[in-house]
Amino acid sequence: MEKKEVGDLVSVTFTWRIEKFSRLRPQKHYSDSFAVGDFKWQIVVYPKGSSGNPGKHDLSIYLNVADATTLSSGWSRYAQFTLTVVNQLDSDKSITFETKHVFSASKSDWGFTSFMPLSELSDCTKGFLVNDACVLEAEVAVSQVDYTSASEAHETLFFTPIKSSENENERQGRSNVDAVQFPQVLDFLDSSSSEQKQTNADSLQAPISSKALTTSSSYQVLAFQEEPSSEQYCPEPNDSPVESPKLKEHELPRSTPLVELMDFRGLGKIDQDYVPFLEAVCLLHPSLIECQRKRSRGFTEWAFTALGRLLHFLKTTRGKDMIEAPCEEHLQLLWEELGTFKFDLAWLEPHVQSALGMKKFVERERHVTELRNNVDALDIEIKRLKAWLTVAEVELVGAKTDMGEAEQRFVAINMDSELGYGGWH
C-alpha cells in the first residue's frame, strides 16, 4: 500500500490480489480495509456482475466505506478515486476508470456496474486472469477537511482536477498526486428549492487507460449506487465541473439515462418500470403495504425497490435464460436481498423456486428425452429383427422344400464298397 500527501489531500494506493477468482460465488466480496485520511475503505467486487440484466455479463467494482454503520450520525466524505483491473502480462494494458463521489450514510459505496466484459476478463490470453488470480487496485484521494453534516455534503461537491501524463505513451490510468490542485467548491442546489437534489452524472467518466479507450464503446459504464436515493434528476450541462478528457468521437463512452422515479402510493419514489408490477401484487396482497407503513420512508423505498426489481426480473426473463448460471445466481441474490425486508412472500416463493429450479428441470427433461430416444431406437430394432425373422422363416420353408426334392432324386452309395466291373466278383 502506497501513501502520498499534498497539502490538504492524502492519497493511498491499495492492491488486492484475489486467488481462485473463477471459484468465487456471485455475491459481492470485500477486500481488507485500508485507511485513507480518517476513514477506512474497501474494494467491493461482484465476480459475475450486478447489473441485473440477464444478457449482460460484466465485472462490477465499487469503492466502499468500511463499517459505515458505526460512524457518527451525519458523516460524509468526498473522495476522488480510480479503480483498476491490472493486466499482469502488460501493465500498459491495465483497465482503469476514474470517478468521484460524496460518500455518506445513505450512499456508502460508489463505482462501476459494467467495468469490463467477463469474457475479456476470463480470456487467459488477455493477461487479466493469470493462474486464476485477479489483481485489483484502488487509488483513493481524500481531503482532510471534514464536513460537519450530511446536508453540507449534499449541497457541495469538490472536484480535484488531475493532469494527464506529459508523455502520451505512458499509462494514464493512475492519478498523479503531485499535480492535484486545491478543491473547488461548486453548489449543486438551486437556492429557490427547499428539496435536495442529487446527481450521478458526474460519475460517468471516460476510461483513462489506453486499453479502456478502445473498449469503452462496446459496453456502457454505469455508476452504481447500491442503495437507492429518494430522488434523482438530470443535471444541466453547466452543472458538472468535470472537463471531459479529449477523446475522439467514437471513443466517448455512451451516456446512460438516469432512472425515472415516480411516487408509489405515498410510500416513496420507486423506479417507474417497477410500479405497475408493485400495483398489481399489492392489490392481491395488501399486507405488503401494511407491513411497511411504520417504517421510515428510506427503508420503505429500499424495500419496494427490492420487491419491484425481483418482480421485474421474473416478468422480463424467459425460462431458457435461467439455464445460464449468471441469471440463476442473480435471481438468488435478488431473493436473498428481498428477504431482509420481512415481507410475507409465501405467495411468491413457489414462483421463485420454480425459476431457480429451471436448470434442474432442463437436465431432467434432457434425461427423459434421452431415455425416450433409447426406447424408440430399441423399438425400431425389434421391428427390424421381426421383419428379418419373417423373411428368414420364408427362406427356411423354401430351403426345406428344395432339400426334400433333392433327397428324392438322390440314391445313396456305399462309399466303402469296391467299384468292380461288370458281373465278375
PDB file of C-alpha atoms in Angstrom, residues 89-289:
ATOM      1  CA  LEU A  89       1.256  -9.525 -18.582  1.00  0.00           C
ATOM      2  CA  ASP A  90       1.467  -5.899 -19.708  1.00  0.00           C
ATOM      3  CA  SER A  91       0.724  -3.136 -17.176  1.00  0.00           C
ATOM      4  CA  ASP A  92       0.182  -0.650 -20.015  1.00  0.00           C
ATOM      5  CA  LYS A  93      -2.952  -2.622 -20.946  1.00  0.00           C
ATOM      6  CA  SER A  94      -4.482  -2.421 -17.468  1.00  0.00           C
ATOM      7  CA  ILE A  95      -8.028  -1.020 -17.431  1.00  0.00           C
ATOM      8  CA  THR A  96      -8.636   1.971 -15.158  1.00  0.00           C
ATOM      9  CA  PHE A  97     -11.679   4.148 -14.522  1.00  0.00           C
ATOM     10  CA  GLU A  98     -11.797   7.357 -12.525  1.00  0.00           C
ATOM     11  CA  THR A  99     -14.735   8.868 -10.665  1.00  0.00           C
ATOM     12  CA  LYS A 100     -15.593  10.965  -7.612  1.00  0.00           C
ATOM     13  CA  HIS A 101     -18.343  10.845  -5.032  1.00  0.00           C
ATOM     14  CA  VAL A 102     -19.504  12.308  -1.733  1.00  0.00           C
ATOM     15  CA  PHE A 103     -19.838   9.250   0.498  1.00  0.00           C
ATOM     16  CA  SER A 104     -22.407   9.385   3.297  1.00  0.00           C
ATOM     17  CA  ALA A 105     -24.573   7.108   5.426  1.00  0.00           C
ATOM     18  CA  SER A 106     -27.117   6.709   2.614  1.00  0.00           C
ATOM     19  CA  LYS A 107     -24.509   6.399  -0.163  1.00  0.00           C
ATOM     20  CA  SER A 108     -21.602   4.485   1.338  1.00  0.00           C
ATOM     21  CA  ASP A 109     -20.405   2.857  -1.891  1.00  0.00           C
ATOM     22  CA  TRP A 110     -19.849   4.002  -5.469  1.00  0.00           C
ATOM     23  CA  GLY A 111     -18.304   2.541  -8.583  1.00  0.00           C
ATOM     24  CA  PHE A 112     -18.962   0.846 -11.908  1.00  0.00           C
ATOM     25  CA  THR A 113     -21.590  -1.774 -12.684  1.00  0.00           C
ATOM     26  CA  SER A 114     -20.094  -2.551 -16.112  1.00  0.00           C
ATOM     27  CA  PHE A 115     -16.365  -2.262 -15.540  1.00  0.00           C
ATOM     28  CA  MET A 116     -15.317  -4.746 -18.232  1.00  0.00           C
ATOM     29  CA  PRO A 117     -16.841  -7.773 -20.002  1.00  0.00           C
ATOM     30  CA  LEU A 118     -16.402 -11.059 -18.146  1.00  0.00           C
ATOM     31  CA  SER A 119     -15.474 -12.683 -21.451  1.00  0.00           C
ATOM     32  CA  GLU A 120     -12.443 -10.408 -21.709  1.00  0.00           C
ATOM     33  CA  LEU A 121     -11.516 -10.891 -18.053  1.00  0.00           C
ATOM     34  CA  SER A 122     -11.632 -14.692 -18.262  1.00  0.00           C
ATOM     35  CA  ASP A 123      -9.638 -14.883 -21.513  1.00  0.00           C
ATOM     36  CA  CYS A 124      -6.297 -16.233 -20.281  1.00  0.00           C
ATOM     37  CA  THR A 125      -4.502 -14.703 -23.260  1.00  0.00           C
ATOM     38  CA  LYS A 126      -5.520 -11.170 -22.248  1.00  0.00           C
ATOM     39  CA  GLY A 127      -3.481 -11.119 -19.034  1.00  0.00           C
ATOM     40  CA  PHE A 128      -6.184 -10.038 -16.569  1.00  0.00           C
ATOM     41  CA  LEU A 129      -6.582 -13.514 -15.053  1.00  0.00           C
ATOM     42  CA  VAL A 130      -3.275 -15.365 -14.587  1.00  0.00           C
ATOM     43  CA  ASN A 131      -3.172 -18.686 -12.728  1.00  0.00           C
ATOM     44  CA  ASP A 132      -6.772 -17.940 -11.724  1.00  0.00           C
ATOM     45  CA  ALA A 133      -5.630 -14.817  -9.863  1.00  0.00           C
ATOM     46  CA  CYS A 134      -7.048 -11.335 -10.463  1.00  0.00           C
ATOM     47  CA  VAL A 135      -5.348  -8.149  -9.230  1.00  0.00           C
ATOM     48  CA  LEU A 136      -7.419  -5.045  -8.437  1.00  0.00           C
ATOM     49  CA  GLU A 137      -6.118  -1.625  -7.426  1.00  0.00           C
ATOM     50  CA  ALA A 138      -7.845   1.356  -5.847  1.00  0.00           C
ATOM     51  CA  GLU A 139      -6.195   4.767  -5.600  1.00  0.00           C
ATOM     52  CA  VAL A 140      -8.192   6.968  -3.249  1.00  0.00           C
ATOM     53  CA  ALA A 141      -7.552  10.684  -2.716  1.00  0.00           C
ATOM     54  CA  VAL A 142      -9.499  12.495   0.022  1.00  0.00           C
ATOM     55  CA  SER A 143      -9.428  15.964   1.530  1.00  0.00           C
ATOM     56  CA  GLN A 144      -8.527  16.028   5.208  1.00  0.00           C
ATOM     57  CA  VAL A 145     -11.058  18.836   5.697  1.00  0.00           C
ATOM     58  CA  ASP A 146     -14.154  17.254   7.265  1.00  0.00           C
ATOM     59  CA  TYR A 147     -17.818  18.078   6.721  1.00  0.00           C
ATOM     60  CA  THR A 148     -19.916  18.661   9.807  1.00  0.00           C
ATOM     61  CA  SER A 149     -23.237  17.417   8.480  1.00  0.00           C
ATOM     62  CA  ALA A 150     -24.715  15.276   5.771  1.00  0.00           C
ATOM     63  CA  SER A 151     -26.726  18.219   4.381  1.00  0.00           C
ATOM     64  CA  GLU A 152     -23.488  20.118   3.845  1.00  0.00           C
ATOM     65  CA  ALA A 153     -22.163  17.218   1.812  1.00  0.00           C
ATOM     66  CA  HIS A 154     -25.268  17.183  -0.357  1.00  0.00           C
ATOM     67  CA  GLU A 155     -25.021  20.891  -1.069  1.00  0.00           C
ATOM     68  CA  THR A 156     -21.429  20.977  -2.245  1.00  0.00           C
ATOM     69  CA  LEU A 157     -19.217  18.824  -4.356  1.00  0.00           C
ATOM     70  CA  PHE A 158     -15.439  19.085  -4.560  1.00  0.00           C
ATOM     71  CA  PHE A 159     -13.655  18.470  -7.830  1.00  0.00           C
ATOM     72  CA  THR A 160      -9.951  17.747  -7.822  1.00  0.00           C
ATOM     73  CA  PRO A 161      -8.513  18.079 -11.347  1.00  0.00           C
ATOM     74  CA  ILE A 162      -5.827  15.569 -12.279  1.00  0.00           C
ATOM     75  CA  LYS A 163      -3.344  16.317 -15.038  1.00  0.00           C
ATOM     76  CA  SER A 164      -2.600  13.781 -17.717  1.00  0.00           C
ATOM     77  CA  SER A 165       0.915  12.492 -18.198  1.00  0.00           C
ATOM     78  CA  GLU A 166       3.058  14.645 -20.481  1.00  0.00           C
ATOM     79  CA  ASN A 167       4.292  11.535 -22.252  1.00  0.00           C
ATOM     80  CA  GLU A 168       1.454  10.227 -24.401  1.00  0.00           C
ATOM     81  CA  ASN A 169       2.993   6.741 -24.397  1.00  0.00           C
ATOM     82  CA  GLU A 170       2.819   6.478 -20.624  1.00  0.00           C
ATOM     83  CA  ARG A 171      -0.096   4.772 -18.941  1.00  0.00           C
ATOM     84  CA  GLN A 172      -2.732   7.302 -17.956  1.00  0.00           C
ATOM     85  CA  GLY A 173      -4.716   5.078 -15.640  1.00  0.00           C
ATOM     86  CA  ARG A 174      -3.245   6.325 -12.344  1.00  0.00           C
ATOM     87  CA  SER A 175      -3.802   9.608 -10.561  1.00  0.00           C
ATOM     88  CA  ASN A 176      -0.829  11.970 -10.474  1.00  0.00           C
ATOM     89  CA  VAL A 177      -0.984  13.229  -6.889  1.00  0.00           C
ATOM     90  CA  ASP A 178       1.757  15.820  -7.418  1.00  0.00           C
ATOM     91  CA  ALA A 179      -0.470  17.537  -9.960  1.00  0.00           C
ATOM     92  CA  VAL A 180      -3.520  17.771  -7.688  1.00  0.00           C
ATOM     93  CA  GLN A 181      -4.708  21.324  -7.073  1.00  0.00           C
ATOM     94  CA  PHE A 182      -6.807  22.605  -4.180  1.00  0.00           C
ATOM     95  CA  PRO A 183     -10.519  21.667  -4.323  1.00  0.00           C
ATOM     96  CA  GLN A 184     -13.037  23.935  -5.930  1.00  0.00           C
ATOM     97  CA  VAL A 185     -16.459  24.122  -4.325  1.00  0.00           C
ATOM     98  CA  LEU A 186     -19.485  24.032  -6.609  1.00  0.00           C
ATOM     99  CA  ASP A 187     -23.022  24.480  -5.359  1.00  0.00           C
ATOM    100  CA  PHE A 188     -25.386  21.856  -6.845  1.00  0.00           C
ATOM    101  CA  LEU A 189     -28.538  23.178  -5.167  1.00  0.00           C
ATOM    102  CA  ASP A 190     -30.986  25.693  -6.551  1.00  0.00           C
ATOM    103  CA  SER A 191     -31.313  28.304  -3.813  1.00  0.00           C
ATOM    104  CA  SER A 192     -35.036  28.635  -4.514  1.00  0.00           C
ATOM    105  CA  SER A 193     -35.684  24.924  -3.940  1.00  0.00           C
ATOM    106  CA  SER A 194     -36.134  23.501  -0.474  1.00  0.00           C
ATOM    107  CA  GLU A 195     -35.794  19.924  -1.695  1.00  0.00           C
ATOM    108  CA  GLN A 196     -32.305  18.472  -2.053  1.00  0.00           C
ATOM    109  CA  LYS A 197     -31.342  17.022  -5.402  1.00  0.00           C
ATOM    110  CA  GLN A 198     -28.635  14.570  -6.242  1.00  0.00           C
ATOM    111  CA  THR A 199     -26.968  13.510  -9.459  1.00  0.00           C
ATOM    112  CA  ASN A 200     -24.743  10.660 -10.510  1.00  0.00           C
ATOM    113  CA  ALA A 201     -23.876  12.185 -13.880  1.00  0.00           C
ATOM    114  CA  ASP A 202     -20.515  13.296 -12.564  1.00  0.00           C
ATOM    115  CA  SER A 203     -19.595   9.684 -12.028  1.00  0.00           C
ATOM    116  CA  LEU A 204     -19.845   8.714 -15.698  1.00  0.00           C
ATOM    117  CA  GLN A 205     -16.174   9.229 -16.500  1.00  0.00           C
ATOM    118  CA  ALA A 206     -14.286   8.135 -19.565  1.00  0.00           C
ATOM    119  CA  PRO A 207     -11.819   5.294 -19.064  1.00  0.00           C
ATOM    120  CA  ILE A 208      -8.360   6.740 -18.609  1.00  0.00           C
ATOM    121  CA  SER A 209      -6.126   3.929 -19.734  1.00  0.00           C
ATOM    122  CA  SER A 210      -5.301   3.494 -23.391  1.00  0.00           C
ATOM    123  CA  LYS A 211      -6.762  -0.009 -23.391  1.00  0.00           C
ATOM    124  CA  ALA A 212     -10.022   1.170 -21.840  1.00  0.00           C
ATOM    125  CA  LEU A 213     -10.442   3.818 -24.514  1.00  0.00           C
ATOM    126  CA  THR A 214     -10.602   1.195 -27.228  1.00  0.00           C
ATOM    127  CA  THR A 215     -13.112  -0.961 -25.367  1.00  0.00           C
ATOM    128  CA  SER A 216     -15.428   1.615 -23.846  1.00  0.00           C
ATOM    129  CA  SER A 217     -17.561   1.898 -26.960  1.00  0.00           C
ATOM    130  CA  SER A 218     -18.535  -1.763 -26.742  1.00  0.00           C
ATOM    131  CA  TYR A 219     -20.306  -1.515 -23.397  1.00  0.00           C
ATOM    132  CA  GLN A 220     -21.821   1.068 -21.114  1.00  0.00           C
ATOM    133  CA  VAL A 221     -20.130   2.347 -17.980  1.00  0.00           C
ATOM    134  CA  LEU A 222     -22.712   2.606 -15.231  1.00  0.00           C
ATOM    135  CA  ALA A 223     -22.150   4.400 -11.956  1.00  0.00           C
ATOM    136  CA  PHE A 224     -23.918   2.251  -9.390  1.00  0.00           C
ATOM    137  CA  GLN A 225     -25.369   3.201  -6.055  1.00  0.00           C
ATOM    138  CA  GLU A 226     -26.438   0.064  -4.221  1.00  0.00           C
ATOM    139  CA  GLU A 227     -28.938   1.867  -2.010  1.00  0.00           C
ATOM    140  CA  PRO A 228     -31.464   3.942  -3.973  1.00  0.00           C
ATOM    141  CA  SER A 229     -31.671   7.644  -3.209  1.00  0.00           C
ATOM    142  CA  SER A 230     -35.014   9.296  -2.712  1.00  0.00           C
ATOM    143  CA  GLU A 231     -34.798  11.340  -5.918  1.00  0.00           C
ATOM    144  CA  GLN A 232     -32.562  11.873  -8.914  1.00  0.00           C
ATOM    145  CA  TYR A 233     -32.515  14.472 -11.646  1.00  0.00           C
ATOM    146  CA  CYS A 234     -30.768  15.122 -14.942  1.00  0.00           C
ATOM    147  CA  PRO A 235     -28.243  17.946 -14.448  1.00  0.00           C
ATOM    148  CA  GLU A 236     -27.868  20.755 -16.907  1.00  0.00           C
ATOM    149  CA  PRO A 237     -24.626  20.778 -18.932  1.00  0.00           C
ATOM    150  CA  ASN A 238     -23.118  23.531 -16.796  1.00  0.00           C
ATOM    151  CA  ASP A 239     -23.802  21.623 -13.574  1.00  0.00           C
ATOM    152  CA  SER A 240     -20.762  19.393 -13.948  1.00  0.00           C
ATOM    153  CA  PRO A 241     -17.340  20.810 -13.034  1.00  0.00           C
ATOM    154  CA  VAL A 242     -15.556  17.980 -14.809  1.00  0.00           C
ATOM    155  CA  GLU A 243     -13.748  18.727 -18.026  1.00  0.00           C
ATOM    156  CA  SER A 244     -14.096  15.600 -20.120  1.00  0.00           C
ATOM    157  CA  PRO A 245     -10.902  14.060 -21.474  1.00  0.00           C
ATOM    158  CA  LYS A 246     -10.236  14.995 -25.078  1.00  0.00           C
ATOM    159  CA  LEU A 247     -11.263  11.825 -26.850  1.00  0.00           C
ATOM    160  CA  LYS A 248     -12.181  11.081 -30.391  1.00  0.00           C
ATOM    161  CA  GLU A 249     -15.908  10.951 -31.015  1.00  0.00           C
ATOM    162  CA  HIS A 250     -16.044   7.191 -31.476  1.00  0.00           C
ATOM    163  CA  GLU A 251     -14.101   6.698 -28.232  1.00  0.00           C
ATOM    164  CA  LEU A 252     -16.516   8.560 -25.960  1.00  0.00           C
ATOM    165  CA  PRO A 253     -18.447   6.310 -23.558  1.00  0.00           C
ATOM    166  CA  ARG A 254     -22.148   6.117 -24.244  1.00  0.00           C
ATOM    167  CA  SER A 255     -24.320   8.052 -21.833  1.00  0.00           C
ATOM    168  CA  THR A 256     -26.691   6.121 -19.617  1.00  0.00           C
ATOM    169  CA  PRO A 257     -30.152   7.589 -18.982  1.00  0.00           C
ATOM    170  CA  LEU A 258     -30.951   8.182 -15.326  1.00  0.00           C
ATOM    171  CA  VAL A 259     -33.676   6.102 -13.750  1.00  0.00           C
ATOM    172  CA  GLU A 260     -37.048   7.868 -13.790  1.00  0.00           C
ATOM    173  CA  LEU A 261     -38.742   7.686 -10.412  1.00  0.00           C
ATOM    174  CA  MET A 262     -42.409   8.052  -9.555  1.00  0.00           C
ATOM    175  CA  ASP A 263     -44.372   8.118  -6.325  1.00  0.00           C
ATOM    176  CA  PHE A 264     -45.779   4.789  -5.216  1.00  0.00           C
ATOM    177  CA  ARG A 265     -48.869   5.243  -3.031  1.00  0.00           C
ATOM    178  CA  GLY A 266     -47.145   7.959  -0.998  1.00  0.00           C
ATOM    179  CA  LEU A 267     -44.624   5.458   0.335  1.00  0.00           C
ATOM    180  CA  GLY A 268     -41.645   6.723  -1.642  1.00  0.00           C
ATOM    181  CA  LYS A 269     -40.066   7.233  -5.032  1.00  0.00           C
ATOM    182  CA  ILE A 270     -39.719   3.987  -6.997  1.00  0.00           C
ATOM    183  CA  ASP A 271     -38.344   3.191 -10.443  1.00  0.00           C
ATOM    184  CA  GLN A 272     -41.321   3.745 -12.746  1.00  0.00           C
ATOM    185  CA  ASP A 273     -40.646   0.419 -14.507  1.00  0.00           C
ATOM    186  CA  TYR A 274     -41.372  -1.397 -11.234  1.00  0.00           C
ATOM    187  CA  VAL A 275     -44.553   0.457 -10.244  1.00  0.00           C
ATOM    188  CA  PRO A 276     -47.046  -1.473 -12.489  1.00  0.00           C
ATOM    189  CA  PHE A 277     -45.833  -4.787 -11.065  1.00  0.00           C
ATOM    190  CA  LEU A 278     -45.992  -3.452  -7.498  1.00  0.00           C
ATOM    191  CA  GLU A 279     -49.516  -2.095  -8.014  1.00  0.00           C
ATOM    192  CA  ALA A 280     -50.720  -5.468  -9.291  1.00  0.00           C
ATOM    193  CA  VAL A 281     -49.301  -7.551  -6.431  1.00  0.00           C
ATOM    194  CA  CYS A 282     -50.308  -5.044  -3.727  1.00  0.00           C
ATOM    195  CA  LEU A 283     -53.930  -5.253  -4.881  1.00  0.00           C
ATOM    196  CA  LEU A 284     -53.786  -9.017  -4.412  1.00  0.00           C
ATOM    197  CA  HIS A 285     -51.688  -8.886  -1.228  1.00  0.00           C
ATOM    198  CA  PRO A 286     -52.476  -5.724   0.824  1.00  0.00           C
ATOM    199  CA  SER A 287     -50.225  -6.941   3.647  1.00  0.00           C
ATOM    200  CA  LEU A 288     -47.228  -5.920   1.539  1.00  0.00           C
ATOM    201  CA  ILE A 289     -48.094  -2.270   2.177  1.00  0.00           C
TER     202      ILE A 289
END
